[in-house]
XYZ file of C-alpha atoms in Angstrom:
663
model
C 0.080 -0.121 -0.065
C 2.899 2.346 0.791
C 4.594 1.528 -2.401
C 1.369 2.433 -4.243
C 0.930 5.686 -2.644
C 4.352 6.862 -3.277
C 4.127 5.772 -7.071
C 0.835 7.635 -6.853
C 2.063 10.924 -5.477
C 5.351 10.872 -7.539
C 4.277 10.043 -10.990
C 0.760 11.319 -10.664
C -0.610 8.560 -12.811
C -3.955 7.434 -11.513
C -4.224 4.534 -13.959
C -0.587 3.296 -12.987
C -1.307 3.762 -9.521
C -4.729 1.687 -9.630
C -2.806 -0.831 -11.612
C -0.050 -1.351 -8.849
C -2.659 -1.188 -5.943
C -4.081 -4.258 -7.406
C -0.566 -5.865 -7.055
C -1.242 -6.371 -3.409
C -2.569 -9.763 -4.058
C 0.755 -10.675 -5.141
C 2.321 -9.872 -2.021
C 1.935 -12.104 1.051
C -0.831 -10.579 3.402
C -0.189 -9.591 7.112
C -2.066 -11.407 9.544
C -4.362 -8.925 10.408
C -5.631 -8.692 6.950
C -6.718 -12.369 6.700
C -9.749 -13.437 8.454
C -9.083 -16.251 11.385
C -10.350 -18.894 9.479
C -9.299 -22.243 10.348
C -10.452 -25.657 9.820
C -10.231 -29.167 11.537
C -8.771 -31.284 9.095
C -8.583 -34.444 10.724
C -11.187 -36.683 8.784
C -10.261 -39.209 5.998
C -11.877 -39.077 2.540
C -15.124 -41.279 2.209
C -13.508 -43.168 -0.852
C -11.000 -44.719 1.839
C -12.137 -48.388 3.189
C -11.540 -49.074 6.815
C -9.076 -51.770 8.022
C -11.898 -53.823 9.186
C -13.180 -53.760 5.545
C -9.825 -54.493 4.308
C -9.393 -57.617 6.738
C -12.698 -58.812 5.936
C -11.988 -58.679 1.927
C -8.661 -60.352 2.774
C -10.661 -63.229 4.807
C -13.270 -63.485 1.924
C -10.355 -63.598 -0.985
C -8.168 -66.379 1.030
C -12.026 -68.246 1.307
C -12.929 -67.643 -2.184
C -9.391 -69.032 -3.418
C -9.618 -72.284 -1.092
C -12.932 -72.841 -2.802
C -11.966 -72.300 -6.366
C -8.820 -74.780 -5.526
C -6.443 -71.943 -6.428
C -2.984 -71.414 -4.936
C -2.927 -69.651 -1.241
C 0.598 -68.783 -0.307
C 1.513 -68.834 3.384
C 4.983 -68.437 4.153
C 7.430 -71.148 5.021
C 7.742 -72.036 9.157
C 9.844 -74.144 10.827
C 8.486 -77.277 11.835
C 9.342 -76.728 15.659
C 9.837 -73.572 16.920
C 13.282 -72.584 18.692
C 13.051 -72.944 22.195
C 14.554 -70.218 24.115
C 16.759 -70.566 27.229
C 15.583 -68.817 30.473
C 18.416 -66.184 29.666
C 16.932 -65.067 26.331
C 13.484 -65.179 27.340
C 14.203 -62.499 30.386
C 16.233 -60.551 27.877
C 13.284 -60.649 25.425
C 11.205 -59.753 27.884
C 12.991 -56.941 29.109
C 13.492 -55.531 25.292
C 9.803 -55.977 24.947
C 8.717 -53.802 27.941
C 11.490 -51.115 27.179
C 10.387 -50.691 23.716
C 6.685 -50.667 25.102
C 7.344 -47.963 27.202
C 9.434 -46.102 25.313
C 6.705 -46.184 22.212
C 4.070 -44.829 24.918
C 6.097 -42.010 25.658
C 6.767 -41.019 22.283
C 2.920 -41.934 21.269
C 1.831 -39.353 24.145
C 4.198 -36.687 23.079
C 3.124 -36.734 19.413
C -0.214 -37.184 20.173
C 0.076 -34.024 22.552
C 1.867 -31.821 20.045
C -0.618 -32.676 17.265
C -3.478 -31.690 19.750
C -2.037 -28.593 20.259
C -1.684 -27.679 16.637
C -5.151 -28.585 16.130
C -6.426 -26.508 18.940
C -4.604 -23.474 17.721
C -6.120 -23.460 14.376
C -3.382 -25.126 12.597
C -4.782 -27.637 10.103
C -2.627 -30.944 9.928
C -1.231 -32.354 6.502
C -2.039 -35.669 5.378
C 1.303 -37.058 6.916
C 0.232 -35.398 10.357
C -3.044 -36.795 10.264
C -2.031 -40.366 9.831
C 0.435 -39.855 12.596
C -1.905 -38.535 14.800
C -4.269 -41.183 14.222
C -1.941 -43.870 14.815
C -0.504 -42.512 17.777
C -3.924 -41.997 19.517
C -4.651 -46.061 18.318
C -1.653 -46.905 19.907
C -2.445 -45.191 23.299
C -5.794 -46.508 23.307
C -4.408 -50.208 22.626
C -1.711 -50.082 25.328
C -3.756 -48.535 28.077
C -7.523 -49.381 27.241
C -8.862 -47.651 30.437
C -7.893 -44.309 29.263
C -11.174 -44.041 27.081
C -12.642 -43.520 30.463
C -10.602 -40.673 31.275
C -9.644 -38.896 28.316
C -12.941 -38.814 26.122
C -15.419 -37.485 28.989
C -12.676 -35.135 29.978
C -12.645 -33.731 26.502
C -16.281 -33.519 26.095
C -16.288 -32.002 29.572
C -13.791 -29.222 28.923
C -15.084 -28.500 25.528
C -16.840 -25.076 26.344
C -13.561 -24.211 28.109
C -11.521 -24.841 25.101
C -13.844 -23.056 22.698
C -12.751 -19.993 25.006
C -9.072 -20.399 25.335
C -8.371 -21.517 21.938
C -10.997 -19.341 19.543
C -8.845 -20.130 16.471
C -10.274 -23.614 16.603
C -13.151 -22.710 14.373
C -13.753 -20.013 11.793
C -14.008 -16.630 13.438
C -17.195 -15.412 11.314
C -20.175 -16.441 13.434
C -22.271 -13.316 13.083
C -25.197 -14.930 15.008
C -28.079 -12.773 16.821
C -27.780 -15.218 19.648
C -24.945 -16.095 21.612
C -26.763 -19.432 22.712
C -27.002 -20.403 18.659
C -23.414 -19.341 18.260
C -22.235 -21.705 21.256
C -24.365 -24.658 19.812
C -22.876 -24.300 16.594
C -19.445 -24.159 17.664
C -20.000 -27.182 19.850
C -21.614 -28.760 16.978
C -18.727 -28.525 14.830
C -16.060 -29.635 17.214
C -18.299 -32.581 18.282
C -18.824 -33.909 15.069
C -15.023 -33.722 14.375
C -14.252 -35.164 17.678
C -16.638 -38.169 16.849
C -15.649 -38.752 13.491
C -11.901 -38.866 14.448
C -12.817 -41.364 17.496
C -14.648 -43.556 14.862
C -11.377 -43.479 12.536
C -9.379 -44.647 15.908
C -11.944 -47.548 16.298
C -11.486 -49.002 13.170
C -7.572 -48.692 13.482
C -7.954 -50.897 16.680
C -11.048 -52.803 16.288
C -9.790 -56.402 16.466
C -7.219 -58.335 18.640
C -5.451 -61.598 17.965
C -5.086 -63.498 20.954
C -2.987 -66.019 19.028
C -1.128 -63.556 17.301
C 2.254 -64.517 15.571
C 4.899 -62.413 13.397
C 4.518 -64.486 10.472
C 3.036 -61.508 7.805
C 5.882 -59.266 8.876
C 8.563 -62.073 7.999
C 6.803 -63.034 4.780
C 6.619 -59.481 4.020
C 10.322 -58.887 4.894
C 11.588 -62.045 2.915
C 9.353 -60.988 -0.389
C 11.350 -57.432 -0.436
C 14.469 -59.438 -0.046
C 13.840 -61.345 -3.214
C 12.894 -58.546 -5.514
C 15.571 -56.162 -4.178
C 18.711 -58.142 -3.040
C 18.798 -62.162 -3.989
C 17.057 -61.441 -7.521
C 14.722 -64.294 -6.946
C 11.167 -63.777 -8.488
C 8.274 -64.309 -5.994
C 4.990 -65.539 -7.274
C 2.324 -63.478 -8.792
C 0.126 -64.028 -5.923
C 2.535 -62.579 -3.394
C 3.396 -59.473 -6.001
C -0.172 -58.657 -6.095
C -1.297 -59.342 -2.736
C 1.668 -56.651 -1.496
C 1.082 -54.278 -4.034
C -2.243 -53.507 -2.778
C -0.670 -52.450 0.482
C 1.113 -49.087 -1.157
C -2.106 -46.711 -0.962
C -1.839 -43.836 -3.308
C -1.568 -41.148 -0.477
C 1.080 -43.068 1.422
C 2.990 -43.195 -1.729
C 3.064 -40.355 -3.082
C 3.874 -38.813 0.341
C 7.325 -40.569 0.156
C 8.128 -40.133 -3.306
C 11.496 -38.339 -4.571
C 11.116 -35.225 -6.519
C 11.920 -36.828 -9.618
C 9.475 -39.580 -9.319
C 6.916 -36.693 -8.635
C 7.853 -34.765 -11.445
C 7.865 -37.903 -14.014
C 4.290 -38.750 -12.920
C 2.936 -35.080 -13.628
C 4.651 -35.185 -16.971
C 3.046 -38.546 -17.550
C -0.428 -37.147 -16.779
C 0.208 -34.044 -18.668
C -0.076 -31.900 -15.371
C 2.230 -28.936 -14.457
C 5.511 -30.377 -13.672
C 7.144 -27.044 -11.915
C 6.183 -26.270 -8.211
C 6.850 -27.025 -5.117
C 6.528 -31.000 -4.160
C 3.222 -30.087 -1.862
C 1.854 -28.654 -4.939
C 2.711 -31.534 -7.314
C 1.390 -34.189 -4.559
C -1.756 -32.185 -4.417
C -2.568 -32.154 -8.103
C -1.352 -35.846 -8.427
C -3.661 -36.820 -5.669
C -6.835 -34.957 -7.462
C -5.901 -36.306 -10.918
C -5.934 -39.980 -9.173
C -9.282 -39.391 -7.366
C -10.867 -38.400 -11.098
C -9.236 -41.493 -12.571
C -10.602 -43.623 -10.007
C -14.354 -42.069 -10.659
C -13.981 -42.380 -14.215
C -12.763 -46.070 -13.919
C -15.924 -46.798 -12.003
C -17.733 -44.940 -14.467
C -16.449 -47.050 -17.561
C -16.623 -50.255 -15.638
C -20.257 -49.793 -15.027
C -21.123 -48.923 -18.712
C -18.304 -51.351 -20.364
C -14.955 -50.699 -22.078
C -17.386 -51.665 -25.413
C -19.748 -48.676 -24.824
C -16.607 -46.218 -25.441
C -15.996 -45.303 -29.096
C -12.521 -44.958 -30.421
C -11.680 -41.406 -29.766
C -13.007 -41.890 -25.937
C -10.812 -45.168 -25.613
C -7.943 -43.173 -26.898
C -8.550 -40.348 -24.356
C -8.788 -42.892 -21.636
C -5.644 -44.525 -22.205
C -3.727 -41.216 -22.492
C -5.290 -39.694 -19.193
C -3.885 -43.306 -17.455
C -0.235 -42.905 -18.961
C -0.802 -45.458 -21.805
C 0.167 -45.700 -25.487
C -2.962 -44.191 -27.500
C -1.325 -43.243 -30.666
C -0.011 -45.833 -33.308
C -2.126 -48.471 -31.492
C -4.861 -50.846 -32.875
C -8.418 -50.396 -31.526
C -8.281 -54.111 -30.117
C -4.787 -52.964 -28.427
C -6.411 -49.837 -26.714
C -9.518 -51.749 -25.365
C -7.279 -54.464 -24.217
C -5.055 -52.351 -22.191
C -7.811 -50.352 -20.654
C -9.549 -53.442 -19.538
C -6.428 -54.563 -18.206
C -6.138 -51.509 -16.027
C -9.682 -51.783 -14.920
C -9.363 -55.492 -14.051
C -5.862 -54.383 -11.751
C -7.531 -51.321 -10.295
C -11.027 -52.156 -9.407
C -10.848 -55.919 -9.221
C -7.230 -56.555 -8.006
C -7.374 -53.438 -5.706
C -3.936 -52.398 -7.163
C -3.391 -48.542 -6.107
C -3.645 -45.974 -9.253
C -0.170 -44.532 -7.916
C 1.695 -47.994 -8.622
C -0.019 -48.341 -12.289
C 0.893 -44.926 -12.896
C 4.470 -45.493 -11.710
C 5.079 -48.576 -13.958
C 3.646 -46.455 -16.811
C 6.324 -43.661 -16.048
C 8.795 -46.180 -16.148
C 8.399 -46.940 -19.775
C 8.707 -50.657 -19.003
C 8.464 -53.178 -22.237
C 4.774 -53.872 -23.199
C 6.195 -57.547 -23.598
C 6.424 -57.550 -19.567
C 3.228 -59.144 -17.530
C 1.540 -57.031 -15.254
C 2.996 -58.818 -12.227
C 6.556 -58.353 -13.504
C 5.635 -54.637 -14.008
C 4.740 -54.107 -10.658
C 7.495 -56.183 -9.106
C 9.905 -53.644 -11.228
C 8.162 -50.644 -9.835
C 8.123 -51.927 -5.993
C 12.184 -52.070 -6.206
C 12.079 -48.501 -6.858
C 10.081 -47.192 -3.798
C 11.855 -45.581 -1.082
C 12.542 -47.689 2.337
C 9.948 -45.251 4.254
C 7.061 -46.792 1.941
C 7.982 -50.411 2.747
C 8.207 -50.129 6.315
C 4.599 -48.420 6.589
C 3.448 -51.180 3.992
C 4.884 -53.592 6.469
C 3.309 -52.324 9.423
C -0.219 -52.075 7.406
C 0.220 -55.806 6.115
C 0.635 -57.041 10.046
C -2.628 -55.090 10.991
C -4.785 -56.217 8.242
C -3.870 -59.849 8.752
C -4.230 -59.233 12.311
C -0.713 -60.452 12.880
C 2.002 -59.347 15.623
C 4.457 -56.452 15.258
C 6.923 -56.024 17.949
C 7.172 -52.881 19.347
C 10.467 -52.080 18.181
C 9.588 -51.998 14.436
C 6.851 -49.641 15.678
C 8.819 -47.691 17.156
C 11.544 -47.463 14.338
C 8.567 -46.520 12.090
C 6.931 -43.895 14.278
C 10.620 -41.919 14.297
C 11.228 -42.342 11.062
C 7.572 -40.676 10.008
C 8.296 -38.139 12.655
C 11.537 -37.115 11.020
C 9.646 -36.931 7.666
C 7.165 -34.712 9.149
C 9.580 -32.248 10.775
C 11.430 -32.383 7.156
C 8.268 -31.355 5.288
C 7.480 -28.595 7.769
C 10.843 -27.274 7.362
C 10.461 -27.676 3.439
C 7.297 -25.945 3.618
C 8.751 -22.542 5.389
C 11.515 -22.518 3.381
C 9.261 -22.660 0.029
C 6.993 -19.949 1.965
C 9.839 -17.640 2.333
C 11.188 -18.151 -0.901
C 7.885 -17.556 -2.551
C 7.316 -14.253 -0.616
C 11.126 -12.844 -1.356
C 10.424 -13.942 -5.268
C 7.182 -11.870 -5.150
C 8.301 -8.885 -3.116
C 11.586 -8.636 -5.522
C 8.975 -8.578 -8.338
C 7.097 -5.918 -7.209
C 10.057 -3.874 -6.026
C 11.462 -4.281 -9.352
C 8.564 -3.005 -11.036
C 8.440 -0.122 -8.846
C 12.147 1.056 -10.161
C 10.978 0.815 -13.613
C 8.006 2.758 -12.859
C 10.043 5.587 -11.232
C 12.161 5.977 -14.205
C 9.295 5.441 -17.036
C 6.328 7.875 -17.619
C 3.020 6.601 -16.763
C 1.684 7.016 -20.539
C 4.451 4.675 -21.899
C 3.535 1.706 -19.774
C -0.062 1.932 -21.395
C -0.674 -1.752 -23.095
C -2.841 -1.277 -26.181
C -2.999 -4.870 -26.885
C -6.426 -6.376 -26.786
C -7.009 -8.924 -23.760
C -7.556 -12.440 -24.888
C -9.820 -14.203 -22.675
C -9.672 -17.910 -21.710
C -6.337 -18.418 -22.665
C -4.781 -18.804 -19.248
C -6.355 -19.624 -16.052
C -6.190 -17.046 -12.992
C -4.176 -18.032 -10.099
C -6.116 -18.238 -6.718
C -3.615 -17.289 -3.646
C -3.687 -19.015 -0.094
C -5.047 -15.687 1.228
C -7.913 -15.540 -1.418
C -8.849 -19.079 -0.295
C -9.003 -18.089 3.296
C -11.429 -15.309 2.179
C -13.456 -17.728 0.126
C -13.763 -20.048 3.205
C -14.985 -16.774 5.367
C -17.241 -15.699 2.825
C -19.184 -19.386 3.012
C -19.039 -19.259 6.678
C -20.782 -15.794 6.613
C -23.676 -16.955 3.772
C -24.115 -20.033 5.880
C -25.004 -17.853 9.140
C -27.076 -15.700 7.089
C -29.265 -18.407 5.810
C -28.951 -20.712 8.888
C -27.913 -23.869 7.035
C -27.031 -26.986 8.406
C -26.969 -29.052 5.385
C -23.109 -29.628 5.385
C -23.534 -30.847 9.449
C -26.736 -33.076 8.489
C -24.717 -34.830 5.649
C -21.512 -35.439 7.682
C -23.764 -36.872 10.743
C -25.373 -39.412 8.309
C -22.062 -40.095 6.936
C -20.788 -40.971 10.477
C -23.493 -42.882 11.155
C -23.200 -45.065 7.943
C -19.755 -45.545 8.884
C -20.803 -46.857 12.376
C -23.175 -49.098 10.553
C -21.016 -50.604 8.027
C -18.396 -51.020 10.982
C -20.832 -53.081 13.103
C -22.039 -55.158 9.848
C -18.251 -55.704 9.011
C -17.684 -57.269 12.419
C -20.825 -59.390 12.190
C -19.297 -60.704 8.868
C -15.757 -61.376 10.104
C -16.993 -63.173 13.189
C -19.171 -65.485 10.737
C -16.188 -65.951 8.712
C -14.099 -66.920 11.517
C -16.396 -69.365 12.762
C -16.338 -71.420 9.710
C -12.785 -72.037 10.437
C -12.939 -72.263 14.051
C -11.114 -69.078 15.002
C -13.725 -67.134 16.614
C -12.394 -67.364 20.025
C -8.887 -66.337 19.107
C -10.041 -62.977 17.382
C -12.208 -60.865 19.154
C -13.097 -57.076 19.099
C -10.420 -55.213 21.436
C -11.604 -53.503 24.889
C -10.645 -50.021 23.611
C -12.844 -50.145 20.681
C -16.001 -51.503 22.623
C -15.345 -48.416 25.003
C -14.919 -45.878 22.148
C -17.961 -47.304 20.264
C -20.137 -46.593 23.333
C -18.540 -43.215 23.495
C -19.245 -42.535 19.857
C -22.747 -43.362 20.077
C -23.594 -41.358 22.883
C -21.718 -38.457 21.049
C -23.959 -39.033 17.857
C -27.147 -38.654 20.118
C -25.885 -35.568 21.616
C -25.103 -33.936 18.148
C -28.461 -34.955 17.066
C -30.068 -33.106 20.085
C -27.898 -29.860 19.019
C -29.189 -29.988 15.560
C -32.761 -30.477 16.397
C -32.583 -27.790 18.916
C -30.893 -25.224 16.384
C -33.575 -25.981 13.774
C -36.015 -25.211 16.534
C -34.662 -21.740 16.981
C -34.518 -21.603 13.118
C -38.289 -22.225 12.753
C -39.064 -19.780 15.529
C -37.033 -17.171 14.177
C -38.560 -17.425 10.810
C -42.107 -17.523 12.135
C -42.498 -20.743 10.134
C -45.431 -23.589 11.416
C -43.918 -26.590 10.385
C -40.154 -27.606 11.808
C -39.475 -29.960 9.131
C -35.943 -31.460 9.460
C -35.283 -31.372 5.517
C -34.314 -28.128 4.232
C -36.507 -27.030 0.780
C -34.742 -27.854 -2.609
C -32.091 -25.516 -3.245
C -31.985 -23.582 0.149
C -27.976 -24.167 0.132
C -27.602 -22.534 -3.290
C -26.547 -18.998 -3.530
C -25.874 -16.856 -6.632
C -22.633 -15.619 -7.914
C -23.513 -11.936 -7.104
C -24.293 -12.918 -3.656
C -20.649 -14.691 -3.196
C -18.905 -11.745 -4.832
C -20.696 -9.247 -2.657
C -19.710 -10.845 0.643
C -16.054 -11.385 -0.437
C -16.037 -7.946 -1.335
C -17.035 -7.001 2.071
C -14.679 -8.780 3.565
C -11.353 -7.574 1.818
C -10.473 -5.348 -1.187
C -9.960 -7.877 -4.217
C -9.942 -6.577 -7.787
C -13.150 -7.071 -9.559
C -12.042 -9.474 -12.462
C -10.336 -11.571 -9.472
C -13.378 -12.057 -7.587
C -15.637 -12.641 -10.894
C -13.060 -15.313 -12.308
C -13.134 -17.099 -8.464
C -16.804 -17.227 -8.496
C -17.050 -18.573 -12.326
C -14.678 -21.387 -11.403
C -16.740 -22.704 -9.119
C -20.041 -22.346 -11.189
C -19.577 -25.925 -12.792
C -23.073 -25.658 -14.996
C -22.620 -22.117 -15.810
C -26.161 -21.625 -14.324
C -25.271 -18.635 -12.069
C -25.940 -20.571 -8.906
C -23.220 -22.249 -6.392
C -24.133 -24.816 -3.726
C -22.190 -23.489 -0.454
C -21.614 -27.145 0.886
C -19.603 -27.811 -2.309
C -17.654 -24.816 -2.224
C -16.807 -25.691 1.311
C -15.529 -28.940 0.636
C -13.412 -27.372 -2.330
C -11.830 -25.003 0.131
C -11.146 -27.685 2.720
C -9.321 -29.741 0.294
C -7.112 -26.760 -0.818
C -6.810 -25.061 2.265
C -5.031 -27.546 4.359
C -2.351 -28.131 1.565
C -1.225 -24.541 1.762
C -0.728 -24.004 -1.808
C -1.463 -21.623 -4.648
C -4.207 -22.837 -7.071
C -5.478 -21.775 -10.620
C -9.248 -21.314 -11.342
C -9.223 -24.023 -13.960
C -7.882 -26.503 -11.084
C -10.542 -25.302 -8.975
C -13.339 -25.868 -11.687
C -11.411 -29.526 -12.317
C -11.867 -30.552 -8.487
C -15.554 -29.243 -8.505
C -16.374 -31.602 -11.354
C -14.710 -34.308 -9.728
C -16.360 -33.872 -6.197
C -19.586 -33.911 -8.241
C -18.982 -37.104 -9.789
C -17.668 -38.794 -6.964
C -20.944 -38.004 -5.168
C -23.158 -39.159 -7.827
C -21.220 -42.555 -7.645
C -21.527 -42.556 -3.879
C -25.363 -42.226 -4.012
C -25.487 -45.072 -6.695
C -23.646 -47.489 -4.387
C -25.666 -46.439 -1.545
C -28.674 -47.259 -3.391
C -26.973 -50.471 -4.439
C -26.307 -51.523 -1.110
C -29.782 -50.732 0.042
C -31.223 -52.779 -2.634
C -29.051 -55.764 -1.799
C -29.793 -55.581 2.138
C -33.530 -55.409 1.172
C -33.315 -58.453 -1.037
C -31.263 -60.361 1.368
C -33.919 -59.345 4.153
C -36.581 -60.359 2.057
C -34.925 -63.794 1.003
C -34.354 -64.356 4.661
C -38.017 -63.846 5.696
């Protein structure tokens, strides 16, 4: 602002001064210029399966292979376990408890630090959120009685925490009633707490009383074969262990050259910070997954040649100079591996980025890809393999993985801070250079007479403008007194709880067929947490009913229907622009481009809840993004919503059919 006023007074050029004033968005804003909008980013994506679902799928796969007479791999075990001497037994027990207590101390320290960050309004990254969930699960697993102490204590002190830490939630509540403001804040925090506790339950759900370390030994042997000895493992092993390298876990640990190679393969922007490259890759993988489900539903044969070529190119496969038959064959193979074999998209794309020969089988391509993965990814996958198979993992392995992940988080935070400082310095230098030029050149010589060509380049949206958009959505929700997003999240939480209980029942049925139902049981910590989550859901329902009752009274309505009228959460582009203009002074063309990017069907209306979902995705990544990328994210989210609706309808129909047959 000072720079603009100096130039304005020195050069006496109103057009030039106005133009320079618009450059304020280039420089990082001061803290007081940005509303204190913060979100508690602790929930996982709805597309992700829980560990209970994955364990159930693993049991069913084994049963299916046994029924079909196919090979079921099991590691070679000694005929007789090696007997330990008394001295060896004592030493092993001392080491076990030493690493156990050390793990508990580190878990508690990390969980406390992460909780402090959340309370102070700092969003957690994907890696931090994964670490936070793991440490809380370990604490409850090691000390189940803490459920009776920590959870009620957190609920009891919730009003105190909201006063001591006001940045936990958006600071844009402008309600007429203090009671309404308190209830809405309490509703938001209780929802996040209940969802996080449900995720924790699914982490510690099952306990195997007869657990051994067979799976971890099998995993170590497998990687020793493909990396050191050169021996080729079986196809079944390759497919089995490839499933463990989930997309976000793999991308978070890839090196920069690997990230750049993937971006170039997918025709994405390959220049930017590692955090930006990972974000756009994750969004692209989610879009591919949604497209895969749609193509599988319609069938590859329903696509014409141009559509098949486009689908192959998007997935990093050859699309030119290939016969139509080959195009359909490789697309069908991709769908088989991704949807039926559950191979993560990131591994499939990495194998394409390595430009391996087409003559290699899919298993050999995956084997070569696994050899290139960093050591940290394999450690994480080894832990996941043991947890899914309900195998035993020694405390030392857990401790090593925890410390490696903590070091990676510290390095990520350090890199982000360096990137922020470098970005700010670059933008400041750019504006100062411009000021030097303006001070020696007359304003009229800077007039650009070339016509403006619209639509050639997408405009960039900065982190500060994302915060502004979040603030505007909160204000609009307050003005309309909407609770549609909270209701949707509550319904999703109830569905998660119901699916968890159904999966547990199915696992018990599967184990009873093999006589293992007594060896595997639900852990005490998960049982106690489940009761707490059910109570919290009941309280959240009461808060929503109370807020809706107040809304009915304020609106003077006679009917207090729980379902809002269709389109109530829709706002016009002009409404959104007006609210953003009131909060902060941003150039008019920038406001218009942001609003138009959010209006995917170009009808002049925007769904506030959809905008909030987009903002949450972008805000926690701490990146600048273009308007075209925002529009792509909106399309991807709506496509996912459509698929989720179809899947829920299909599951409901199957349950009704099963109930009818049973009756």
